[in-house]
């Protein structure tokens, strides 16, 4: 193998093997680590982030970003809580909660995707604004106690699998389908990597990101509702720092922050990597501060690999694959 | 090649004019293009070649004049209209996405879905068929390109040019307009593109080939059309001319072929 091939291979599969290595180390250090209950715990702890990561990664692939996810999550939870408090009943309250996420997503999409506002500024505004709105609505008074039906969303099990994990896997499956098997995947790469070209070829360069923002809003709201269900209360702390956890998984997974390149499988491994790292370090009684340092180091490693890969991609003009012999036919003039 | 002249023109321009304010970029240019014919469109800087091209591509509208495709009068409001009518223009920007592979680029924006309602509903692509079609195209045109799964980012300039042209013909366009496809290419890369243009001719595709390089024009063109200051000053068989004649026509040192021949 040439050095280039090795690098390409590392870029494509490095994270997966880092994950395997991490699991091996923790399994060796702690007999409790690789047990079904602990694996379930890891998945459960990351299911909510995982839900939001799927549309989030698609946005980044398009060269956009949604920083408002955590705040939309808490706003949805709070609106749900208020609706319950006012006796609207569970189905209507759930719809209100999800509807808030959808509206906020549509608002982001309208400004950013349709009108070309800066994604960072608008969703940073949402990060502050949606949470502020949530705090304003609650007036410091947290509603709680929504009954066993709602508790099922966060704590229930279907066929022995916790509901949040099922929801995450469902969203992931749909995401993988669209990423790899539907035209949308290619269209997102085109939008993120060469927007003018995409537009020229008739790809809906505004509508695709618009709907992705809507999806991100709905997923964030669903995440907020799941956490509210687990806490049995619409606490204003829901979703704090969520945007960073989402971004970490996506960027660790190798999606280029400038758009146009990345794999959803990679993002899934990125999510598991963070989950395994934090869980494993707790299992072997290492200070939680180490976790942050380790994640930071992993991100830097991913960034370095990404840079090497980009350089390599530019170098990759296959000189050895130059066409065989050109077809020489009668030159111009020959009638 | 002379047999092609008996068919109806694939593309006919009738008295196309276009001004930009006081600048008459193209003045009443008429041109007929037949299937399997390569026309070299030449002219000095600012002669109006790109303006003429953009009218054929649908990106600008002529002030006056008509565009006929296979004998039918067409109005191109957008680039999409031109493409749908079967006139494909390959600009120097090439409209390729580096992060996608060759096959993906060729079907970008026109992906085939698995047939049946399920494929439609789930938007599942028929990747195998798309790859097969591209592979068939490789064989039909004898394309000397790397594997269809190679990312365009990893292709050389000439190879990218070939991919962009191949996309046009694989989508069934019978008329292909190439705006300076060999500019900024090395010898080998140029050869790749020129030999592909010759392949197109033998597959009955009509080609308009714009170039500043007289050698390239003389190599592939059956006919040549010379523009000068927006007017067509010469249109005739390539075989009658030498490179020096062409330059004389382009610069205005001579205004007719007769004049060219006597100087
Ligand atoms: N969008 C425009 N606005 C104003 N003037 C224009 C525009 N496009 C072209 N022109 C003018 O029209 C004339 C013809 O330009 P055109 O680009 O068609 O020439 P060309 O033959 O393609 O030249 P080159 O060989 O340099 O590409 C020039 O005088 C140019 O300045
Ligand atoms: Mg030009």
Coordinates of N, CA and C in Angstrom, one line a residue, chain A residues 98-286:
Chain A
X98 N -44.2 19.3 19.7 CA -43.6 19.0 18.4 C -43.8 20.2 17.4
X99 N -45.0 20.8 17.5 CA -45.3 21.9 16.6 C -44.4 23.1 16.8
X100 N -44.0 23.3 18.1 CA -43.1 24.4 18.4 C -41.7 24.2 17.7
X101 N -41.3 22.9 17.8 CA -40.0 22.5 17.1 C -40.1 22.7 15.6
X102 N -41.2 22.3 15.1 CA -41.4 22.4 13.6 C -41.4 23.9 13.2
X103 N -42.1 24.7 13.9 CA -42.2 26.1 13.6 C -40.8 26.8 13.7
X104 N -40.1 26.4 14.8 CA -38.8 27.1 14.9 C -37.9 26.6 13.8
X105 N -38.0 25.4 13.5 CA -37.2 24.8 12.3 C -37.5 25.6 11.0
X106 N -38.8 25.8 10.8 CA -39.3 26.5 9.6 C -38.8 27.9 9.6
X107 N -38.8 28.5 10.8 CA -38.3 29.9 10.9 C -36.8 29.9 10.6
X108 N -36.0 29.0 11.1 CA -34.6 28.9 10.7 C -34.4 28.7 9.2
X109 N -35.2 27.8 8.7 CA -35.1 27.4 7.3 C -35.5 28.6 6.4
X110 N -36.5 29.3 6.8 CA -37.0 30.4 6.0 C -35.9 31.5 5.9
X111 N -35.3 31.8 7.1 CA -34.3 32.9 7.1 C -33.0 32.4 6.4
X112 N -32.6 31.2 6.7 CA -31.3 30.8 6.3 C -31.3 30.2 4.9
X113 N -32.2 29.2 4.7 CA -32.2 28.4 3.4 C -32.8 29.3 2.3
X114 N -33.9 29.9 2.6 CA -34.6 30.6 1.6 C -34.0 32.0 1.4
X115 N -33.7 32.7 2.5 CA -33.3 34.1 2.3 C -31.8 34.3 2.5
X116 N -31.0 33.2 2.7 CA -29.6 33.4 2.7 C -29.0 34.0 3.9
X117 N -29.7 34.1 5.1 CA -29.0 34.6 6.3 C -28.0 33.7 6.8
X118 N -27.0 34.2 7.6 CA -25.9 33.4 8.1 C -26.5 32.3 9.0
X119 N -26.2 31.0 8.8 CA -26.7 30.0 9.7 C -26.2 30.1 11.1
X120 N -24.9 30.5 11.2 CA -24.4 30.6 12.6 C -25.1 31.7 13.4
X121 N -25.3 32.9 12.8 CA -25.9 34.0 13.5 C -27.3 33.7 13.8
X122 N -28.1 33.2 12.8 CA -29.5 33.0 13.1 C -29.7 31.9 14.2
X123 N -29.0 30.8 14.1 CA -29.3 29.7 15.0 C -28.6 30.0 16.4
X124 N -27.6 30.9 16.4 CA -27.0 31.3 17.7 C -28.1 32.2 18.3
X125 N -28.7 33.0 17.5 CA -29.9 33.8 18.0 C -30.9 32.9 18.6
X126 N -31.2 31.8 17.9 CA -32.2 30.8 18.4 C -31.7 30.2 19.7
X127 N -30.4 29.9 19.8 CA -29.8 29.3 21.0 C -30.2 30.1 22.2
X128 N -30.0 31.5 22.1 CA -30.3 32.4 23.2 C -31.8 32.6 23.3
X129 N -32.4 32.8 22.1 CA -33.8 33.2 22.1 C -34.8 32.2 22.6
X130 N -34.6 31.0 22.1 CA -35.6 29.9 22.4 C -35.5 29.6 23.9
X131 N -34.3 29.5 24.4 CA -34.2 29.2 25.8 C -34.8 30.4 26.7
X132 N -34.5 31.6 26.2 CA -35.0 32.8 26.9 C -36.5 32.7 26.9
X133 N -37.1 32.4 25.8 CA -38.5 32.3 25.7 C -39.1 31.2 26.6
X134 N -38.4 30.1 26.7 CA -38.8 29.0 27.6 C -38.8 29.4 29.0
X135 N -37.7 30.2 29.4 CA -37.7 30.7 30.8 C -38.7 31.7 31.1
X136 N -39.0 32.5 30.1 CA -40.1 33.5 30.2 C -41.4 32.8 30.4
X137 N -41.7 31.8 29.6 CA -43.0 31.1 29.8 C -43.1 30.5 31.1
X138 N -42.1 29.8 31.6 CA -42.2 29.1 32.9 C -42.2 30.1 34.1
X139 N -41.6 31.3 33.9 CA -41.5 32.2 35.0 C -40.9 31.6 36.2
X140 N -39.9 30.7 36.0 CA -39.2 30.0 37.0 C -40.0 28.9 37.7
X141 N -41.2 28.6 37.2 CA -42.0 27.6 37.8 C -42.1 26.4 36.9
X142 N -41.4 25.3 37.4 CA -41.4 24.1 36.6 C -42.6 23.2 36.8
X143 N -43.2 22.9 35.6 CA -44.4 22.0 35.8 C -43.9 20.6 35.8
X144 N -44.6 19.7 36.5 CA -44.2 18.3 36.5 C -45.4 17.4 36.8
X145 N -45.1 16.0 36.7 CA -46.1 15.1 36.9 C -47.1 15.0 35.8
X146 N -46.7 14.3 34.7 CA -47.6 14.2 33.6 C -48.3 12.8 33.4
X147 N -48.1 11.9 34.4 CA -48.8 10.7 34.3 C -48.0 9.6 33.6
X148 N -48.4 8.3 33.8 CA -47.7 7.2 33.3 C -47.6 7.1 31.7
X149 N -48.7 7.6 31.1 CA -48.7 7.4 29.6 C -47.5 8.2 29.0
X150 N -47.3 9.4 29.5 CA -46.2 10.2 29.0 C -44.8 9.6 29.4
X151 N -44.8 9.0 30.6 CA -43.6 8.4 31.1 C -43.1 7.3 30.2
X152 N -44.0 6.7 29.4 CA -43.6 5.7 28.5 C -42.7 6.1 27.5
X153 N -42.8 7.4 27.0 CA -41.9 7.9 26.0 C -40.5 7.9 26.4
X154 N -40.2 8.2 27.6 CA -38.8 8.2 28.1 C -38.3 7.0 28.8
X155 N -39.2 6.3 29.4 CA -38.8 5.2 30.3 C -39.4 3.8 29.9
X156 N -40.4 3.8 28.9 CA -41.0 2.6 28.6 C -40.1 1.7 27.7
X157 N -40.6 0.5 27.5 CA -39.9 -0.5 26.7 C -40.8 -1.2 25.8
X158 N -40.3 -1.4 24.6 CA -41.1 -2.2 23.6 C -40.2 -3.4 23.2
X159 N -40.7 -4.6 23.4 CA -39.9 -5.8 23.1 C -38.6 -5.8 23.9
X160 N -38.7 -5.2 25.1 CA -37.5 -5.2 25.9 C -36.5 -4.1 25.6
X161 N -36.8 -3.3 24.6 CA -35.9 -2.2 24.2 C -36.5 -0.9 24.6
X162 N -35.7 -0.1 25.3 CA -36.2 1.2 25.7 C -36.7 2.1 24.6
X163 N -37.8 2.7 24.7 CA -38.5 3.5 23.7 C -37.5 4.5 23.0
X164 N -36.8 5.3 23.8 CA -35.9 6.3 23.2 C -34.9 5.7 22.3
X165 N -34.4 4.5 22.6 CA -33.4 3.8 21.7 C -34.1 3.4 20.4
X166 N -35.4 2.9 20.6 CA -36.1 2.5 19.4 C -36.3 3.7 18.5
X167 N -36.7 4.9 19.1 CA -36.9 6.1 18.3 C -35.6 6.5 17.6
X168 N -34.5 6.4 18.3 CA -33.2 6.8 17.7 C -32.9 5.9 16.6
X169 N -33.1 4.6 16.8 CA -32.7 3.6 15.7 C -33.6 3.8 14.5
X170 N -34.9 4.2 14.7 CA -35.8 4.4 13.6 C -35.3 5.7 12.8
X171 N -35.0 6.7 13.5 CA -34.6 8.0 12.9 C -33.3 7.7 12.1
X172 N -32.4 6.9 12.8 CA -31.1 6.6 12.1 C -31.3 5.8 10.8
X173 N -32.2 4.8 10.9 CA -32.5 4.0 9.7 C -33.0 4.8 8.6
X174 N -34.0 5.7 8.9 CA -34.5 6.6 7.9 C -33.4 7.5 7.3
X175 N -32.6 8.0 8.2 CA -31.5 8.9 7.8 C -30.5 8.1 6.9
X176 N -30.1 6.9 7.3 CA -29.2 6.1 6.5 C -29.7 5.9 5.1
X177 N -31.0 5.6 5.0 CA -31.7 5.4 3.7 C -31.5 6.6 2.8
X178 N -31.9 7.8 3.4 CA -31.8 9.0 2.6 C -30.4 9.4 2.3
X179 N -29.5 9.1 3.2 CA -28.1 9.5 3.0 C -27.5 8.7 1.8
X180 N -27.7 7.4 1.8 CA -27.0 6.5 0.9 C -27.8 6.0 -0.2
X181 N -29.1 5.9 -0.1 CA -29.9 5.2 -1.1 C -30.9 6.1 -1.8
X182 N -31.1 7.3 -1.4 CA -32.0 8.2 -2.1 C -31.2 9.3 -2.8
X183 N -31.8 10.0 -3.8 CA -31.1 11.1 -4.4 C -30.7 12.2 -3.5
X184 N -31.4 12.3 -2.4 CA -31.1 13.4 -1.4 C -29.7 13.4 -0.9
X185 N -29.1 12.2 -0.7 CA -27.7 12.1 -0.3 C -26.8 12.8 -1.2
X186 N -26.9 12.5 -2.5 CA -26.0 13.2 -3.5 C -26.3 14.6 -3.6
X187 N -27.6 15.0 -3.5 CA -28.0 16.4 -3.6 C -27.4 17.2 -2.4
X188 N -27.4 16.6 -1.3 CA -26.8 17.3 -0.1 C -25.3 17.5 -0.3
X189 N -24.6 16.5 -0.8 CA -23.2 16.7 -1.1 C -23.0 17.8 -2.1
X190 N -23.8 17.8 -3.1 CA -23.7 18.8 -4.2 C -24.0 20.2 -3.6
X191 N -25.0 20.3 -2.8 CA -25.3 21.6 -2.2 C -24.2 22.1 -1.3
X192 N -23.6 21.2 -0.5 CA -22.6 21.6 0.4 C -21.2 21.8 -0.3
X193 N -21.0 21.1 -1.4 CA -19.7 21.2 -2.1 C -19.6 22.1 -3.3
X194 N -20.8 22.3 -4.0 CA -20.8 23.1 -5.2 C -22.2 23.6 -5.4
X195 N -22.6 24.6 -4.7 CA -24.0 25.0 -4.7 C -24.4 25.5 -6.0
X196 N -23.6 26.3 -6.7 CA -24.0 26.9 -8.0 C -24.2 25.8 -9.0
X197 N -23.3 24.8 -9.0 CA -23.5 23.7 -9.9 C -24.8 23.0 -9.6
X198 N -25.1 22.7 -8.3 CA -26.3 22.0 -7.9 C -27.5 22.8 -8.4
X199 N -27.5 24.1 -8.3 CA -28.6 24.9 -8.7 C -28.8 24.8 -10.3
X200 N -27.6 24.8 -10.9 CA -27.6 24.8 -12.4 C -28.2 23.5 -12.9
X201 N -28.0 22.4 -12.1 CA -28.6 21.1 -12.5 C -30.0 20.9 -12.0
X202 N -30.6 21.9 -11.5 CA -32.0 21.8 -11.1 C -32.3 21.2 -9.7
X203 N -31.2 21.1 -8.9 CA -31.4 20.5 -7.6 C -32.0 21.6 -6.7
X204 N -33.0 21.3 -5.9 CA -33.7 22.4 -5.1 C -32.8 22.8 -3.9
X205 N -31.9 23.7 -4.2 CA -30.8 24.1 -3.3 C -31.4 24.9 -2.1
X206 N -32.6 25.4 -2.2 CA -33.2 26.1 -1.1 C -34.1 25.2 -0.3
X207 N -34.9 24.4 -1.0 CA -35.9 23.6 -0.3 C -35.3 22.5 0.5
X208 N -34.2 21.9 0.0 CA -33.6 20.8 0.7 C -33.2 21.3 2.1
X209 N -32.3 22.3 2.2 CA -32.0 22.8 3.5 C -33.1 23.3 4.3
X210 N -34.2 23.9 3.7 CA -35.3 24.3 4.5 C -35.9 23.1 5.2
X211 N -36.2 22.1 4.5 CA -36.8 20.9 5.2 C -35.9 20.3 6.2
X212 N -34.6 20.3 5.9 CA -33.7 19.8 6.9 C -33.7 20.6 8.2
X213 N -33.9 21.9 8.1 CA -34.1 22.7 9.3 C -35.3 22.3 10.1
X214 N -36.4 22.1 9.3 CA -37.7 21.7 9.9 C -37.5 20.4 10.6
X215 N -36.8 19.4 9.9 CA -36.5 18.1 10.6 C -35.7 18.3 11.8
X216 N -34.7 19.2 11.8 CA -33.9 19.4 12.9 C -34.7 19.9 14.1
X217 N -35.6 20.9 13.8 CA -36.5 21.4 14.8 C -37.4 20.4 15.4
X218 N -38.0 19.5 14.6 CA -38.9 18.5 15.1 C -38.1 17.5 16.0
X219 N -36.9 17.1 15.5 CA -36.1 16.1 16.2 C -35.7 16.7 17.6
X220 N -35.3 18.0 17.6 CA -34.9 18.6 18.8 C -36.1 18.6 19.8
X221 N -37.3 18.9 19.3 CA -38.5 19.0 20.1 C -38.8 17.6 20.7
X222 N -38.6 16.5 19.8 CA -38.8 15.2 20.3 C -37.8 14.8 21.4
X223 N -36.6 15.2 21.2 CA -35.5 15.0 22.2 C -35.9 15.7 23.5
X224 N -36.4 16.9 23.4 CA -36.8 17.7 24.6 C -37.9 16.9 25.3
X225 N -38.9 16.4 24.6 CA -40.0 15.7 25.2 C -39.6 14.4 25.9
X226 N -38.6 13.7 25.2 CA -38.1 12.5 25.8 C -37.5 12.8 27.1
X227 N -36.6 13.8 27.2 CA -36.0 14.2 28.4 C -37.0 14.6 29.5
X228 N -38.0 15.4 29.1 CA -39.0 15.8 30.0 C -39.8 14.6 30.6
X229 N -40.0 13.6 29.7 CA -40.6 12.4 30.1 C -39.7 11.6 31.2
X230 N -38.4 11.6 30.9 CA -37.5 10.9 31.8 C -37.5 11.6 33.2
X231 N -37.5 12.9 33.1 CA -37.5 13.7 34.4 C -38.8 13.8 35.0
X232 N -39.9 13.5 34.2 CA -41.3 13.8 34.6 C -41.4 15.3 35.0
X233 N -40.7 16.1 34.2 CA -40.9 17.6 34.5 C -40.2 18.4 33.4
X234 N -40.8 19.5 33.1 CA -40.3 20.4 32.0 C -39.3 21.3 32.6
X235 N -38.1 20.8 33.0 CA -37.1 21.6 33.7 C -36.4 22.6 32.7
X236 N -36.1 23.8 33.1 CA -35.5 24.7 32.1 C -34.0 24.4 31.8
X237 N -33.5 23.3 32.5 CA -32.1 22.9 32.2 C -32.1 21.9 31.1
X238 N -33.2 21.5 30.6 CA -33.2 20.5 29.5 C -32.4 21.1 28.3
X239 N -31.6 20.3 27.7 CA -30.9 20.6 26.4 C -29.7 21.6 26.6
X240 N -29.3 21.8 27.8 CA -28.1 22.7 28.0 C -26.9 22.1 27.4
X241 N -26.2 22.8 26.5 CA -25.0 22.3 25.9 C -25.2 21.2 24.9
X242 N -26.5 20.9 24.5 CA -26.8 19.9 23.6 C -26.1 20.1 22.2
X243 N -26.1 21.4 21.8 CA -25.6 21.7 20.5 C -24.1 21.3 20.3
X244 N -23.4 21.4 21.4 CA -22.0 21.0 21.4 C -21.8 19.5 21.3
X245 N -22.7 18.8 22.0 CA -22.6 17.3 21.9 C -23.0 16.9 20.5
X246 N -24.0 17.5 19.9 CA -24.4 17.1 18.6 C -23.2 17.4 17.6
X247 N -22.7 18.6 17.7 CA -21.6 19.0 16.8 C -20.4 18.0 17.0
X248 N -20.1 17.7 18.2 CA -18.9 16.8 18.5 C -19.1 15.5 17.8
X249 N -20.2 14.9 17.9 CA -20.5 13.6 17.2 C -20.3 13.7 15.7
X250 N -20.9 14.8 15.2 CA -20.9 15.0 13.7 C -19.4 15.2 13.2
X251 N -18.7 16.1 13.9 CA -17.4 16.4 13.4 C -16.4 15.3 13.7
X252 N -16.6 14.6 14.8 CA -15.7 13.4 15.1 C -16.0 12.4 14.0
X253 N -17.2 12.3 13.6 CA -17.6 11.3 12.5 C -17.1 11.7 11.2
X254 N -16.4 12.8 11.1 CA -15.7 13.1 9.8 C -16.5 13.9 8.8
X255 N -17.6 14.5 9.2 CA -18.3 15.3 8.2 C -17.6 16.7 8.2
X256 N -17.3 17.1 7.0 CA -16.5 18.3 6.8 C -17.4 19.5 7.2
X257 N -16.8 20.4 8.1 CA -17.6 21.5 8.6 C -18.0 22.5 7.5
X258 N -17.2 22.5 6.4 CA -17.5 23.4 5.3 C -18.5 22.7 4.3
X259 N -18.9 21.5 4.6 CA -19.9 20.8 3.8 C -19.4 20.0 2.7
X260 N -20.2 19.2 2.1 CA -19.9 18.5 0.8 C -19.2 17.2 1.0
X261 N -18.9 16.8 2.3 CA -18.2 15.5 2.5 C -18.6 14.9 3.8
X262 N -18.8 13.6 3.9 CA -19.0 13.0 5.2 C -19.9 11.8 5.1
X263 N -19.9 11.0 6.1 CA -20.7 9.8 6.1 C -21.5 9.7 7.4
X264 N -22.8 9.2 7.2 CA -23.6 9.1 8.4 C -23.2 7.9 9.3
X265 N -22.6 6.9 8.7 CA -22.1 5.8 9.5 C -21.0 6.4 10.4
X266 N -20.1 7.2 9.8 CA -19.1 7.8 10.6 C -19.6 8.6 11.8
X267 N -20.7 9.3 11.5 CA -21.3 10.1 12.6 C -21.9 9.2 13.7
X268 N -22.5 8.1 13.3 CA -23.0 7.1 14.2 C -21.8 6.6 15.1
X269 N -20.7 6.3 14.5 CA -19.5 5.8 15.2 C -19.0 7.0 16.1
X270 N -19.1 8.2 15.6 CA -18.6 9.3 16.4 C -19.5 9.5 17.7
X271 N -20.8 9.3 17.5 CA -21.7 9.3 18.7 C -21.4 8.2 19.7
X272 N -21.2 7.0 19.2 CA -20.8 5.9 20.0 C -19.5 6.1 20.7
X273 N -18.5 6.7 20.0 CA -17.2 6.9 20.5 C -17.3 7.8 21.8
X274 N -18.0 8.9 21.7 CA -18.2 9.8 22.8 C -18.9 9.0 24.0
X275 N -20.0 8.3 23.6 CA -20.8 7.6 24.6 C -20.0 6.5 25.3
X276 N -19.2 5.7 24.6 CA -18.4 4.7 25.1 C -17.3 5.3 26.0
X277 N -16.7 6.4 25.5 CA -15.6 7.0 26.3 C -16.1 7.5 27.7
X278 N -17.2 8.2 27.7 CA -17.7 8.7 29.0 C -18.1 7.6 29.9
X279 N -18.8 6.6 29.3 CA -19.3 5.5 30.2 C -18.1 4.7 30.7
X280 N -17.2 4.4 29.8 CA -16.1 3.6 30.2 C -15.2 4.2 31.3
X281 N -15.0 5.5 31.1 CA -14.1 6.2 32.1 C -14.8 6.2 33.5
X282 N -16.1 6.3 33.5 CA -16.8 6.2 34.8 C -16.7 4.8 35.3
X283 N -16.8 3.8 34.5 CA -16.7 2.4 34.9 C -15.3 2.1 35.5
X284 N -14.3 2.7 35.0 CA -13.0 2.4 35.6 C -12.5 3.5 36.5
X285 N -13.5 4.3 37.0 CA -13.3 5.3 38.0 C -12.2 6.4 37.7
X286 N -12.3 6.8 36.5 CA -11.4 7.9 36.1 C -12.1 9.2 36.2

